[in-house]
Coordinates of C-alpha atoms and ligand atoms in Angstrom, one line a residue:
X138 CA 0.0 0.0 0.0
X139 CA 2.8 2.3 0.8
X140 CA 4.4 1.7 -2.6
X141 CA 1.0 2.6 -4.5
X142 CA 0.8 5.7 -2.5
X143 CA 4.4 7.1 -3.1
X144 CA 3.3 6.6 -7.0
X145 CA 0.3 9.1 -6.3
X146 CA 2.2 12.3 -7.6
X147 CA 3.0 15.3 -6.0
X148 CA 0.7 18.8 -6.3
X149 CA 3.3 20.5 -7.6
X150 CA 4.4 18.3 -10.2
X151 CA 0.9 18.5 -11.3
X152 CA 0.4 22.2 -11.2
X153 CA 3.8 22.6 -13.2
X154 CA 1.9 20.4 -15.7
X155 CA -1.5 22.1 -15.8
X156 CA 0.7 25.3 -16.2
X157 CA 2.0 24.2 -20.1
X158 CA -1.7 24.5 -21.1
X159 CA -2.7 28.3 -21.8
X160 CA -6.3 27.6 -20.7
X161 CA -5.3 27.1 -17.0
X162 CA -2.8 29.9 -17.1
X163 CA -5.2 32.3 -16.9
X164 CA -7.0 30.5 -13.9
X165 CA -6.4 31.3 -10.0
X166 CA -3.7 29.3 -8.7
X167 CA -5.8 29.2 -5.3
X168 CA -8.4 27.3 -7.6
X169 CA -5.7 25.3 -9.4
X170 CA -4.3 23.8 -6.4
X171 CA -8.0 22.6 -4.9
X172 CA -9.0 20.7 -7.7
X173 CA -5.4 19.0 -8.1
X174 CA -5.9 18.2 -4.2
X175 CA -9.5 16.7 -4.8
X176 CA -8.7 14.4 -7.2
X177 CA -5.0 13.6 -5.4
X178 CA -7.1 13.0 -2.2
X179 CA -9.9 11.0 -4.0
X180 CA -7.1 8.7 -5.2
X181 CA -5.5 8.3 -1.7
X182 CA -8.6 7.3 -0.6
X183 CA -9.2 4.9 -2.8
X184 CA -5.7 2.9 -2.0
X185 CA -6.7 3.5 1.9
X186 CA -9.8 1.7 1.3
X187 CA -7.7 -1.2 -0.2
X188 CA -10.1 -0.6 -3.9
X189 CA -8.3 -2.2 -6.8
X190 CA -6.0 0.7 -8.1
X191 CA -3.2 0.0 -10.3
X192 CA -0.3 2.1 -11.0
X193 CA -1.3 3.1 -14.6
X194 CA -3.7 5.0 -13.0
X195 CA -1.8 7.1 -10.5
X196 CA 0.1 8.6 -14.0
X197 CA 0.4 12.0 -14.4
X198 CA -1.6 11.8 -17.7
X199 CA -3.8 10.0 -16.6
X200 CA -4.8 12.4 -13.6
X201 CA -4.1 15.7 -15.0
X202 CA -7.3 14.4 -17.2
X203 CA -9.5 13.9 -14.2
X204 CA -7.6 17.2 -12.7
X205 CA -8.5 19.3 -15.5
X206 CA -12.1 18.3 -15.8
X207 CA -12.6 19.2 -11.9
X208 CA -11.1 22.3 -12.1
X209 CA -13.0 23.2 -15.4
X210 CA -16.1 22.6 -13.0
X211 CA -14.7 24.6 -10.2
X212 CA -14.1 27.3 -12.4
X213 CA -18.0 27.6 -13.6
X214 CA -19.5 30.3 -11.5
X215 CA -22.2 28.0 -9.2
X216 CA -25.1 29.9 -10.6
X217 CA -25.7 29.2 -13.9
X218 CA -27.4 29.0 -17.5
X219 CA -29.5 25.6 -17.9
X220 CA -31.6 24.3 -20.1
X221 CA -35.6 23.8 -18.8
X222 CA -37.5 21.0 -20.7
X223 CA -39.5 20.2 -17.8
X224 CA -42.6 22.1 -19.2
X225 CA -43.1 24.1 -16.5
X226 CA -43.4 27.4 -17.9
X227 CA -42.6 29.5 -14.4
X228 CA -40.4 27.0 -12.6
X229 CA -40.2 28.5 -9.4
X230 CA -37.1 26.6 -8.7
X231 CA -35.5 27.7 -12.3
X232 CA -35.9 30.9 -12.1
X233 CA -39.8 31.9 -12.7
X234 CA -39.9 33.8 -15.8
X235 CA -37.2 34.7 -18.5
X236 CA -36.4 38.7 -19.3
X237 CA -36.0 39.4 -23.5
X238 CA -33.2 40.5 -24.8
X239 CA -34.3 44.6 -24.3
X240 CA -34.4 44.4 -21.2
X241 CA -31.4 43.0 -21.0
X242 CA -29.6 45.6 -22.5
X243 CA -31.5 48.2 -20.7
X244 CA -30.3 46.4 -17.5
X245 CA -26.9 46.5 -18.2
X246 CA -26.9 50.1 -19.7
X247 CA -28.7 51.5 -15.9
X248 CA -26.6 49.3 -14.0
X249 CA -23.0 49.0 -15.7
X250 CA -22.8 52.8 -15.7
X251 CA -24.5 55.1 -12.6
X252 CA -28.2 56.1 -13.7
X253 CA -31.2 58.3 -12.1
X254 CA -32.0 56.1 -9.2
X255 CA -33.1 58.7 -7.0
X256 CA -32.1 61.7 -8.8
X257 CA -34.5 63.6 -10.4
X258 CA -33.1 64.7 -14.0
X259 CA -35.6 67.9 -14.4
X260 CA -35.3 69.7 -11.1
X261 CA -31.8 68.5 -10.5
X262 CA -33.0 67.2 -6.9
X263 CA -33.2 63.8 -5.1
X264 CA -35.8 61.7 -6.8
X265 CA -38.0 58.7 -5.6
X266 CA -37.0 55.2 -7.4
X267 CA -40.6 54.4 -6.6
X268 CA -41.3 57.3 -9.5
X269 CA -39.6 55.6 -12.1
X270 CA -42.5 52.7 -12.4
X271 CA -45.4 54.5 -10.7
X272 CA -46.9 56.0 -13.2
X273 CA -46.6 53.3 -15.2
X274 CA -48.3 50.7 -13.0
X275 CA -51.0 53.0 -12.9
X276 CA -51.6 53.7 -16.2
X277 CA -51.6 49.8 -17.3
X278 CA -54.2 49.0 -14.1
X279 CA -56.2 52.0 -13.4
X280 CA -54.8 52.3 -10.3
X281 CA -54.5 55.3 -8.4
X282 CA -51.1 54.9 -6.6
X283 CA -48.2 52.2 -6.9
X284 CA -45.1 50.8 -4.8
X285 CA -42.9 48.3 -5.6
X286 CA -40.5 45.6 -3.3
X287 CA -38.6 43.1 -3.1
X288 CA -40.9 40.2 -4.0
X289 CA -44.9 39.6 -3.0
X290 CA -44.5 38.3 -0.3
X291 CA -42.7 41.5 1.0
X292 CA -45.7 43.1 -0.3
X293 CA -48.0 41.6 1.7
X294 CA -45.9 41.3 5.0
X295 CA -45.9 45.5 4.7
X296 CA -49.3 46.0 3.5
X297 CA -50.1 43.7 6.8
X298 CA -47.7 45.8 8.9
X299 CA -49.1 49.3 7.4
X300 CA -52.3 48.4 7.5
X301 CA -53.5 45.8 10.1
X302 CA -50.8 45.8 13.2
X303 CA -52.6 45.1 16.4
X304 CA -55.8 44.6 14.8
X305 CA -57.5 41.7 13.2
X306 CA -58.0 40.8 9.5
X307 CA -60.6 39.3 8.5
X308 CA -59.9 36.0 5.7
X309 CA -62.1 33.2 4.4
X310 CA -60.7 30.0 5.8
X311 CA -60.9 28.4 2.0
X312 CA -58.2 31.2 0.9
X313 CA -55.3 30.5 4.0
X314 CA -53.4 29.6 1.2
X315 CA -49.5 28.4 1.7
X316 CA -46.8 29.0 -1.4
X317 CA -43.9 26.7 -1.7
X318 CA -40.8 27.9 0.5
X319 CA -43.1 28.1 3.6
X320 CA -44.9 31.2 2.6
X321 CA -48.0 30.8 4.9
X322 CA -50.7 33.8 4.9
X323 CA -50.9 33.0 8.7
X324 CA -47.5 32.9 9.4
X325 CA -46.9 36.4 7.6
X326 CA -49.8 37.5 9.5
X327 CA -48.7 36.1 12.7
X328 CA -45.2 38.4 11.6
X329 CA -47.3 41.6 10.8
X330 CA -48.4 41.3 14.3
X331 CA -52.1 41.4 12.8
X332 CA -54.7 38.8 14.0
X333 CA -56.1 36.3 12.0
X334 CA -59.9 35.8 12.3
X335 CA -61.0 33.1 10.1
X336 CA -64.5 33.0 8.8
X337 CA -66.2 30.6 6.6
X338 CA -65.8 26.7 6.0
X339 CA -63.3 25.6 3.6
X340 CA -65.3 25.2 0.6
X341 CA -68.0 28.3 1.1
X342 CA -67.9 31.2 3.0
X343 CA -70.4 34.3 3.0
X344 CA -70.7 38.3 2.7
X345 CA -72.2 37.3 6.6
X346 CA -69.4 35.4 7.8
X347 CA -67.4 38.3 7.0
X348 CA -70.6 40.7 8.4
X349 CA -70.5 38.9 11.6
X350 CA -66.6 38.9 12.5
X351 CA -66.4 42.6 12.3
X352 CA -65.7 44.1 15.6
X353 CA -64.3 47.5 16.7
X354 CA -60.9 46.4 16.6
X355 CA -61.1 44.7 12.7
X356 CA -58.3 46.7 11.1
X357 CA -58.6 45.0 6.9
X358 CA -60.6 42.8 5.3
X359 CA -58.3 40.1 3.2
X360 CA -58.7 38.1 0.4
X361 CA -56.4 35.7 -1.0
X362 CA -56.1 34.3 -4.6
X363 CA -55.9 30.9 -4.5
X364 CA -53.5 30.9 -6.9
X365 CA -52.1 27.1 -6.6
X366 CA -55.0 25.1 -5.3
X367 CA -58.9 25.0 -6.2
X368 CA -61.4 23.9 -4.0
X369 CA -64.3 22.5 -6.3
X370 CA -67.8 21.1 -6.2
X371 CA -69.9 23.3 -3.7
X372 CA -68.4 26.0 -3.4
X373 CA -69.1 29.6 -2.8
X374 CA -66.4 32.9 -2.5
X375 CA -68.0 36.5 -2.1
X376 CA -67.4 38.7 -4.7
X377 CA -64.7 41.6 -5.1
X378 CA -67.3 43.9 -5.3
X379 CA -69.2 42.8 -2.2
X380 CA -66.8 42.8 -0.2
X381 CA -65.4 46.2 -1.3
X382 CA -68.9 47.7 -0.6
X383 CA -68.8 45.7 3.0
X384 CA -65.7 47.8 3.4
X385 CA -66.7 50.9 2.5
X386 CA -70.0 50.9 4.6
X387 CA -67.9 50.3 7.6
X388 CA -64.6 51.8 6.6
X389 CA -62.6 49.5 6.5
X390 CA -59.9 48.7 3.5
X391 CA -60.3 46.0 1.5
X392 CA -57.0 44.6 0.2
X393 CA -56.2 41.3 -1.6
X394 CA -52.8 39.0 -2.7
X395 CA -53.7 38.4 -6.1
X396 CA -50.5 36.3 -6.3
X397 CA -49.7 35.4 -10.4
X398 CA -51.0 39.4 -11.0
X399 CA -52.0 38.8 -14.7
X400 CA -52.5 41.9 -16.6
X401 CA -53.2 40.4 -20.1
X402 CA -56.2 37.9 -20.4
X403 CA -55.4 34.7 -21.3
X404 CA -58.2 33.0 -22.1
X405 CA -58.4 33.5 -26.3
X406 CA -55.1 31.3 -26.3
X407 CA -57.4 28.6 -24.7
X408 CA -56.5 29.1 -21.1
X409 CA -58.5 29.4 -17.7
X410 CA -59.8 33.2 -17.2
X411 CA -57.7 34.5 -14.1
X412 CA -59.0 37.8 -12.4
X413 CA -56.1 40.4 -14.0
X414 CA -55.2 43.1 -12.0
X415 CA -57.3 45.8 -14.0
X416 CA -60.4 43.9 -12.9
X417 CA -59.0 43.9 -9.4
X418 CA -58.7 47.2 -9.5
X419 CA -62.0 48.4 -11.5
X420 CA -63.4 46.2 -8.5
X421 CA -62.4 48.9 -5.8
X422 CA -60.0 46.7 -3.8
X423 CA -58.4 49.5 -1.6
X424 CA -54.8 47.9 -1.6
X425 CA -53.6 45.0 -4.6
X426 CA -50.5 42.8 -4.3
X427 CA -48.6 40.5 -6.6
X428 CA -45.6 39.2 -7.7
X429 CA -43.6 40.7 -10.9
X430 CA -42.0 37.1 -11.4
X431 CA -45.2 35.3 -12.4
X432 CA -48.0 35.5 -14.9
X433 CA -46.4 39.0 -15.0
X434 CA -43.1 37.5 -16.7
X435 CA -40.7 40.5 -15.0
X436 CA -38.4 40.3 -12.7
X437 CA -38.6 39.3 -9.1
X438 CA -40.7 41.9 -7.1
X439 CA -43.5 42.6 -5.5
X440 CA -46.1 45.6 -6.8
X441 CA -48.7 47.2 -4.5
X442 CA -51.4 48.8 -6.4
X443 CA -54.0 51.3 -4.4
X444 CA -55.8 54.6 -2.8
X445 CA -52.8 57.0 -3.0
X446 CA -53.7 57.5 1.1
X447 CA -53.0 53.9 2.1
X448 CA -49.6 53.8 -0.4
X449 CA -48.6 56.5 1.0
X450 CA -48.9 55.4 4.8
X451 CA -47.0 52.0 3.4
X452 CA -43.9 53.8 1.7
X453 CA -43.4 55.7 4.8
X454 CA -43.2 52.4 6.4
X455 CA -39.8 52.2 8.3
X456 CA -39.7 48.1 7.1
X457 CA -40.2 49.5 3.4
X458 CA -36.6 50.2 3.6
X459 CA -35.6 47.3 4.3
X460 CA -38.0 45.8 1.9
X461 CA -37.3 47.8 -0.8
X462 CA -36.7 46.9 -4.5
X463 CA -32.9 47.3 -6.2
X464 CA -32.0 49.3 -9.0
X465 CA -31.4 45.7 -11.4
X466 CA -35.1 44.8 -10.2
X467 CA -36.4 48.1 -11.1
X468 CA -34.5 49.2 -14.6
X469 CA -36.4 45.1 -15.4
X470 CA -39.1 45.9 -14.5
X471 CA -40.0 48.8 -16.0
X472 CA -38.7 47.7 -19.5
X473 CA -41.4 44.7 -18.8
X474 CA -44.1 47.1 -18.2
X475 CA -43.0 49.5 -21.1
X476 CA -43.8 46.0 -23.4
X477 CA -47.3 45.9 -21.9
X478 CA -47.8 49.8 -23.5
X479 CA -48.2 47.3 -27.1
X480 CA -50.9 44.7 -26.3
X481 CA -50.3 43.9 -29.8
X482 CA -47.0 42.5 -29.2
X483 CA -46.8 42.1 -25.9
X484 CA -47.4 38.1 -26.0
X485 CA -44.2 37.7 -29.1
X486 CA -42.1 40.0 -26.4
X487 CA -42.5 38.5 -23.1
X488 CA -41.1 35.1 -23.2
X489 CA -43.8 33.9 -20.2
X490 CA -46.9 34.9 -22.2
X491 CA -44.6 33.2 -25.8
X492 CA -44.6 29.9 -24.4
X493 CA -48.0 30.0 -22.8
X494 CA -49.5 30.9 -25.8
X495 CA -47.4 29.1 -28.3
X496 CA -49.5 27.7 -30.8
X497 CA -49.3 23.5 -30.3
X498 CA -47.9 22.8 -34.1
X499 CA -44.8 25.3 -33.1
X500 CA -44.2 23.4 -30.1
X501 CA -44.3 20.0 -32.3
X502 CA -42.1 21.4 -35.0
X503 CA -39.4 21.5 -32.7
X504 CA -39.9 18.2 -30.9
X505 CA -40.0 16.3 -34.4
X506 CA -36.6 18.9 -35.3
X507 CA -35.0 17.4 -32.3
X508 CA -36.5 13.6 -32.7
X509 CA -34.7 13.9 -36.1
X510 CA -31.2 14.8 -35.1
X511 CA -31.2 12.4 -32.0
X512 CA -32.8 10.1 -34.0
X513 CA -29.4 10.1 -36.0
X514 CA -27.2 10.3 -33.5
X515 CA -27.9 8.6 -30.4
X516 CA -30.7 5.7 -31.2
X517 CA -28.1 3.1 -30.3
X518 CA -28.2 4.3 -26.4
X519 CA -32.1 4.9 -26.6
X520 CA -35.2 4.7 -28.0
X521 CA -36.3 8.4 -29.7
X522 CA -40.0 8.9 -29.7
X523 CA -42.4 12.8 -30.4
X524 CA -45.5 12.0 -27.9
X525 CA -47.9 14.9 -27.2
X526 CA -47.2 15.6 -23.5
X527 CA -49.5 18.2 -20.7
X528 CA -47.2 21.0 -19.7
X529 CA -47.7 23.4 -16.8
X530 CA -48.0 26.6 -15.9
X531 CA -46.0 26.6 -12.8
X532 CA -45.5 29.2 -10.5
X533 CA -48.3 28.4 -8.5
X534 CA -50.6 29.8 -11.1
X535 CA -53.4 28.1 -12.7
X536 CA -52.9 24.7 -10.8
X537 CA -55.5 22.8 -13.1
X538 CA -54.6 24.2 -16.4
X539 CA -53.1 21.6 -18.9
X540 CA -51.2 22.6 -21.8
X541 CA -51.4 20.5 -24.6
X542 CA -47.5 20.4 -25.5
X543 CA -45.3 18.0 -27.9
X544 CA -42.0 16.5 -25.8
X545 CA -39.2 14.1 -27.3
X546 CA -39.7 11.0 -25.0
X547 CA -35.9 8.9 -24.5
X548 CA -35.7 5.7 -23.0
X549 CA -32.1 4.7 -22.3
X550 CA -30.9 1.4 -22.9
X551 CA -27.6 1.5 -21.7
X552 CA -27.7 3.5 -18.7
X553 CA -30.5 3.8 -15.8
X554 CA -32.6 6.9 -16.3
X555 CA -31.4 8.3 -12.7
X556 CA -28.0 8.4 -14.4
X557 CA -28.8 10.4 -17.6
X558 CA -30.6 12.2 -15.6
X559 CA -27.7 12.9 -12.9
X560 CA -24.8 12.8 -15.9
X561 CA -27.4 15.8 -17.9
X562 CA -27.2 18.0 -15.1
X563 CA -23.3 18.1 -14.8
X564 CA -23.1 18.8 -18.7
X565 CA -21.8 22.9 -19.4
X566 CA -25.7 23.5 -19.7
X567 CA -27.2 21.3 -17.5
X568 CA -30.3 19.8 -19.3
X569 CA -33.8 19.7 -16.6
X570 CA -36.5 17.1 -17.8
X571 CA -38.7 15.4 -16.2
X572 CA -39.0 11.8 -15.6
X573 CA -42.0 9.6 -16.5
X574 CA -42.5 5.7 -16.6
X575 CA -38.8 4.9 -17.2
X576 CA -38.4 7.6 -19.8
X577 CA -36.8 11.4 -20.0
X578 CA -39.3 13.2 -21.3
X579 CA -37.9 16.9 -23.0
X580 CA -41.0 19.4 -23.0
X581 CA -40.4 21.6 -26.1
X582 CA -43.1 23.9 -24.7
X583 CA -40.1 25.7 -22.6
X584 CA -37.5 25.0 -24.5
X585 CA -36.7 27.1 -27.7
X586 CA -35.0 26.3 -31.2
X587 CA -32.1 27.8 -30.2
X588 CA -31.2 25.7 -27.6
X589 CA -31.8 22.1 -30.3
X590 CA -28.6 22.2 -30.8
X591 CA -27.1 22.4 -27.6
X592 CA -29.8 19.6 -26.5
X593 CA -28.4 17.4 -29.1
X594 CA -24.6 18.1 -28.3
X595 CA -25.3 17.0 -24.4
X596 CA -27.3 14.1 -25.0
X597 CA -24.4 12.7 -27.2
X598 CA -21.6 13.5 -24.8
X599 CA -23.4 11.6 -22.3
X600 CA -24.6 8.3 -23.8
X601 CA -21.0 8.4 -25.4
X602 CA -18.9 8.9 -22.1
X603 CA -20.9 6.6 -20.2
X604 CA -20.9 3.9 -22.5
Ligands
PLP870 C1 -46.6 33.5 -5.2 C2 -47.6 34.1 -4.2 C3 -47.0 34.8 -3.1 C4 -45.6 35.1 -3.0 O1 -45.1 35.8 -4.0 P1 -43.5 36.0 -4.2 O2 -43.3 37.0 -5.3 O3 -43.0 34.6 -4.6 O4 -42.9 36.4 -2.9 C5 -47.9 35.4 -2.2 N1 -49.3 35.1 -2.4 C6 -49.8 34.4 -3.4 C7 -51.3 34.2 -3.4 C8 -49.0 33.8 -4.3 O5 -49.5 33.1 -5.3

């Protein structure tokens, strides 16, 4: 054993090796020297554990190959490009929704040089950042005042704060809705320091139950959208408009989460109707939250629509500063909203409303465009197959909706799925699909022609490597 480890070679032997090639020249030695010690160690280890390793494999050759490969990894910053052929059009946990290419720009040109933040270019004076999409927001909803944060549930937690501290909002218990990542209305209630009075059962509750509950110390009245659950069958929600005039006979606000925020309708491209935020508005709703990340297709953030008294009271919030929304956030956000100005275009230019309301045939052109090249080029490892698949909307929006979509189904032959699966997400861009009945099914509903290619190239590394 001691023999086998003196053959193991020495860190800088290696490094002086790694050095002759220009491409690590340029790398940190710092990062150099950890992947040479992983794989060194990873060797050691091996010989420790008395594995079968012969002395061909402790070459320098052969290491520096295993060397270069995990520093090429440790080099990749952590957070990274991938490819999503799940079909999940706002994967929560790939990123929600995908910014075009203008934005981009505009992004880089407000934050890669110093920009109007808070500066206010016609009086020469400190600005508001808030101004920059406020007049916007309320042009596109109808709404009288606007605030943006951080994200929605920020939105809520200050509304709450503003608006309900020490006092008791009223919800229906069929909208005590939780969002993935522990988002709880309770809980954030509980957080405001407002109380929760539930009213209603689960599947109905009543302009009464709400009538009844009031007391002199109700501060809101809350509704939630259930934005990623439906209760069916006999059921019974009061109406926007009810409850607004409920409010407004006993002076309380009104406020609800709308959650997904749509501002477009959906329903000619064959989808469910969702309340959009216009409608929420036109409905009197004193305060209206929702995300920017969603149905929305922005960037992460959350918007607060309402009375210009009550936005008011929440900027001046203290905990709005610490909530508040960063320049990248904000310079996305309004080149989103500037694409909404276009209704026309709006659904070519926001790649969330694109793939919801690709046509089907698109979506099948490319699965048959990638079927044909795999086809070709890796039907020895697997079987290639087009099959018209459901995608999602994700996001926690529109839980029921179905998608007709077209996906190119793999079975693999040679390897177990869980390992094409593992070996796609350590390609350059890692590959995402989802697995079903022994097969990798790619979604082309998310995935765009673009990206074929690069589809094709990491599919073939794979089955070849690992075969
Ligand atoms: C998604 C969602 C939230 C949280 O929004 P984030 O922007 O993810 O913080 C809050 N309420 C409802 C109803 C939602 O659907």
């Amino acid at each position: 054993m001691q023999k086998i480890l003196r053959l193991i070679p020495s860190v800088d032997d290696c490094l002086l090796a790694l050095l002759q090639d220009q491409e690590f020249k340029t790398i940190p030695p710092m990062l150099l020297k950890k992947g040479i010690r992983t794989v060194l160690d990873k060797q050691r280890q091996k010989v420790l554990n008395g594995d079968n390793v012969q002395p061909k494999d402790l070459t320098l050759p052969v290491l520096l190959d295993a060397i270069q490969q995990q520093i090429r990894t440790l080099h990749q910053p952590l957070f990274q490009r991938v490819i999503n052929a799940t079909g999940v059009i706002i994967h929560t946990n790939l990123g929600r929704s995908l910014l075009p290419g203008d934005t981009l720009r505009q992004l880089s040109d407000t934050s890669g040089n110093y920009s109007n933040l808070e500066f206010d270019l016609a009086t020469g004076k400190r600005g508001s950042r808030y101004a920059l999409v406020e007049e916007l927001l309320c042009e596109l909803t109808g709404a009288e005042a606007a605030l943006v944060v951080n994200n929605n549930a920020a939105a809520v937690l200050l509304a709450l704060d503003t608006l309900a501290k020490k006092k008791e909002v009223i919800v229906s218990r069929g909208q005590l809705v939780e969002i993935g990542g522990s988002f709880r209305i309770p809980d954030v209630m509980a957080r405001s320091g407002a109380k929760l009075i539930e009213v209603g059962a689960t599947n109905r509750t009543h302009l009464s139950d709400y009538r009844q509950a009031i007391t002199a110390n109700t501060g809101l009245l809350l509704k939630v959208h259930t934005s990623n659950y439906r209760i069916i069958g006999f059921t019974s929600e009061v109406k926007n408009r009810e409850l607004v005039s409920l409010g407004r006979e006993l002076q309380l606000p009104v406020m609800e989460d709308l959650g997904s925020g749509c501002l477009v309708d959906l329903s000619p491209y064959g989808l469910h109707k969702e309340p959009t935020v216009q409608e929420a508005v036109a409905s009197g709703m004193d305060v209206i939250t929702f995300s920017g990340d969603k149905l929305l297709g922005g960037p992460q953030a959350g918007i607060i629509l309402g009375s210009r008294e009550l936005i008011e009271r929440i900027k001046k919030n203290p905990m709005n500063r610490a909530l508040r929304i960063d320049k990248f956030t904000l310079s996305a956000l309004e080149s989103i909203l500037r694409l909404y100005q276009d209704p026309q275009t709006v659904f070519e230019r926001i790649p969330t409303l694109r793939m919801l309301s690709a046509p089907l045939e698109e979506v099948q052109h490319r699965a048959e465009q990638l079927a044909e090249v795999l086809y070709k080029s890796i039907s020895r490892y697997c079987t290639v197959e087009v099959d018209e698949v459901m995608s999602r909307v994700g996001g926690g929006a529109m839980p029921e909706q179905n998608l007709a979509s077209s996906a190119v189904v793999l079975q693999p032959l040679t390897i177990t799925l869980n390992r094409l699966e593992q070996q796609l997400r350590t390609l350059d861009t890692p590959l995402i699909g989802r697995a079903e009945n022994d097969c990798l099914v790619l979604d082309m509903r998310t995935v765009r022609s673009d990206e074929l290619h690069l589809i094709a190239k990491g599919l073939g590394q794979v089955f070849a490597s690992t075969t």
